[in-house]
Structure formats: C-alpha cells, structure tokens
C-alpha cells in the first residue's frame, strides 16, 4: 500500500507509526488516520488513507456518513491552533 515507513515527517510534524488493527484498536471515538480495507463494492478505496474516527460499538472506522474496515491506523495529529 505504500506505507512501509514507520515514521513519516511532513511539514515538520512527526506522524506516529502505523498500528495493525489485529494488534490493537483505537479508543472509542478517537480521531485517527486509517488504511481502508474495502469490500468488493468499494474496491476503488482499498489502500486509501482516510482521516476520521473509530466506533467501538460498530467496530468500524468512519468518516462523516461512511463506515469502513481498516488494516492499520494511527492517531491523528492535533489540528492547528490558529
């Protein structure tokens, strides 16, 4: 999927390592970036990195209006202060 680096530095920010979903899941409603594991219906999104959250109740990652299965995740960086 093109995310083999464990730490990515972008615009001076260090992004944390990718965590396998089989190893650990995020906290409920935690803001995360995740790698989509798409079904046949959404195969065009397979491997995409999206930002959103995690819903522990449905065991799915989400963006507004959509739920996804994922292979890996990482905490989202804090948004800008200004």
PDB file of C-alpha atoms in Angstrom:
ATOM      1  CA  UNK A   1       0.000   0.000   0.000  1.00  0.00           C
ATOM      2  CA  UNK A   2       2.981   2.355   0.033  1.00  0.00           C
ATOM      3  CA  UNK A   3       3.119   2.975   3.790  1.00  0.00           C
ATOM      4  CA  UNK A   4       6.156   0.909   4.725  1.00  0.00           C
ATOM      5  CA  UNK A   5       7.866   3.732   6.619  1.00  0.00           C
ATOM      6  CA  UNK A   6       7.191   3.512  10.336  1.00  0.00           C
ATOM      7  CA  UNK A   7       7.576   7.244  10.963  1.00  0.00           C
ATOM      8  CA  UNK A   8       6.650   9.955   8.495  1.00  0.00           C
ATOM      9  CA  UNK A   9       7.786  13.577   8.799  1.00  0.00           C
ATOM     10  CA  UNK A  10       5.593  16.045   6.930  1.00  0.00           C
ATOM     11  CA  UNK A  11       5.927  19.807   7.221  1.00  0.00           C
ATOM     12  CA  UNK A  12       7.857  19.452  10.459  1.00  0.00           C
ATOM     13  CA  UNK A  13       5.292  17.148  12.126  1.00  0.00           C
ATOM     14  CA  UNK A  14       6.144  13.620  13.158  1.00  0.00           C
ATOM     15  CA  UNK A  15       3.337  11.203  12.432  1.00  0.00           C
ATOM     16  CA  UNK A  16       3.248   8.133  14.643  1.00  0.00           C
ATOM     17  CA  UNK A  17       3.726   4.552  13.487  1.00  0.00           C
ATOM     18  CA  UNK A  18       1.001   2.583  11.759  1.00  0.00           C
ATOM     19  CA  UNK A  19      -0.666   0.135  14.138  1.00  0.00           C
ATOM     20  CA  UNK A  20      -2.114  -3.126  12.805  1.00  0.00           C
ATOM     21  CA  UNK A  21      -5.808  -3.461  13.617  1.00  0.00           C
ATOM     22  CA  UNK A  22      -5.167  -7.090  14.538  1.00  0.00           C
ATOM     23  CA  UNK A  23      -2.711  -5.903  17.228  1.00  0.00           C
ATOM     24  CA  UNK A  24      -4.690  -3.062  18.819  1.00  0.00           C
ATOM     25  CA  UNK A  25      -7.746  -0.937  18.111  1.00  0.00           C
ATOM     26  CA  UNK A  26      -8.100   2.771  18.917  1.00  0.00           C
ATOM     27  CA  UNK A  27     -10.210   4.154  21.738  1.00  0.00           C
ATOM     28  CA  UNK A  28     -13.901   4.763  21.082  1.00  0.00           C
ATOM     29  CA  UNK A  29     -14.448   7.955  19.034  1.00  0.00           C
ATOM     30  CA  UNK A  30     -10.665   8.613  18.884  1.00  0.00           C
ATOM     31  CA  UNK A  31      -9.593  10.743  15.909  1.00  0.00           C
ATOM     32  CA  UNK A  32      -7.415   8.584  13.656  1.00  0.00           C
ATOM     33  CA  UNK A  33      -5.980   8.134  10.188  1.00  0.00           C
ATOM     34  CA  UNK A  34      -6.668   4.668   8.781  1.00  0.00           C
ATOM     35  CA  UNK A  35      -5.880   2.467   5.762  1.00  0.00           C
ATOM     36  CA  UNK A  36      -9.101   1.260   4.121  1.00  0.00           C
ATOM     37  CA  UNK A  37      -9.724  -2.455   3.666  1.00  0.00           C
ATOM     38  CA  UNK A  38     -12.502  -2.186   1.100  1.00  0.00           C
ATOM     39  CA  UNK A  39     -15.208  -4.639   0.184  1.00  0.00           C
ATOM     40  CA  UNK A  40     -15.966  -5.547  -3.408  1.00  0.00           C
ATOM     41  CA  UNK A  41     -18.500  -2.693  -3.550  1.00  0.00           C
ATOM     42  CA  UNK A  42     -15.880  -0.064  -2.584  1.00  0.00           C
ATOM     43  CA  UNK A  43     -12.795  -1.772  -4.067  1.00  0.00           C
ATOM     44  CA  UNK A  44     -11.635   1.553  -5.559  1.00  0.00           C
ATOM     45  CA  UNK A  45     -10.929   2.766  -1.975  1.00  0.00           C
ATOM     46  CA  UNK A  46      -8.789  -0.241  -0.974  1.00  0.00           C
ATOM     47  CA  UNK A  47      -5.475   1.013   0.455  1.00  0.00           C
ATOM     48  CA  UNK A  48      -6.560   4.661   0.697  1.00  0.00           C
ATOM     49  CA  UNK A  49      -5.566   6.575   3.820  1.00  0.00           C
ATOM     50  CA  UNK A  50      -8.520   8.461   5.291  1.00  0.00           C
ATOM     51  CA  UNK A  51      -8.998  10.579   8.377  1.00  0.00           C
ATOM     52  CA  UNK A  52     -11.921  10.112  10.721  1.00  0.00           C
ATOM     53  CA  UNK A  53     -12.679   8.217  13.893  1.00  0.00           C
ATOM     54  CA  UNK A  54     -13.299   4.784  15.365  1.00  0.00           C
ATOM     55  CA  UNK A  55     -16.666   3.485  16.566  1.00  0.00           C
ATOM     56  CA  UNK A  56     -16.149   0.770  19.163  1.00  0.00           C
ATOM     57  CA  UNK A  57     -19.842  -0.168  19.157  1.00  0.00           C
ATOM     58  CA  UNK A  58     -19.888  -0.943  15.424  1.00  0.00           C
ATOM     59  CA  UNK A  59     -16.218  -1.982  15.306  1.00  0.00           C
ATOM     60  CA  UNK A  60     -15.735   0.290  12.283  1.00  0.00           C
ATOM     61  CA  UNK A  61     -13.671   3.287  11.284  1.00  0.00           C
ATOM     62  CA  UNK A  62     -15.690   6.216   9.993  1.00  0.00           C
ATOM     63  CA  UNK A  63     -15.671   9.459   8.099  1.00  0.00           C
ATOM     64  CA  UNK A  64     -18.817  11.585   8.169  1.00  0.00           C
ATOM     65  CA  UNK A  65     -21.578   9.421   6.691  1.00  0.00           C
ATOM     66  CA  UNK A  66     -19.458   6.335   5.893  1.00  0.00           C
ATOM     67  CA  UNK A  67     -18.087   3.330   7.770  1.00  0.00           C
ATOM     68  CA  UNK A  68     -15.025   1.300   6.770  1.00  0.00           C
ATOM     69  CA  UNK A  69     -12.987  -1.730   7.707  1.00  0.00           C
ATOM     70  CA  UNK A  70      -9.269  -0.987   8.025  1.00  0.00           C
ATOM     71  CA  UNK A  71      -5.926  -2.786   8.078  1.00  0.00           C
ATOM     72  CA  UNK A  72      -3.880  -0.187  10.007  1.00  0.00           C
ATOM     73  CA  UNK A  73      -4.450   3.042  11.940  1.00  0.00           C
ATOM     74  CA  UNK A  74      -2.586   5.822  13.732  1.00  0.00           C
ATOM     75  CA  UNK A  75      -3.652   8.699  15.984  1.00  0.00           C
ATOM     76  CA  UNK A  76      -4.407  11.881  14.042  1.00  0.00           C
ATOM     77  CA  UNK A  77      -2.117  14.810  14.706  1.00  0.00           C
ATOM     78  CA  UNK A  78      -3.540  17.725  16.659  1.00  0.00           C
ATOM     79  CA  UNK A  79      -5.220  20.347  14.455  1.00  0.00           C
ATOM     80  CA  UNK A  80      -3.576  23.764  14.060  1.00  0.00           C
ATOM     81  CA  UNK A  81      -4.073  26.188  16.968  1.00  0.00           C
ATOM     82  CA  UNK A  82      -4.851  29.193  14.753  1.00  0.00           C
TER      83      UNK A  82
END
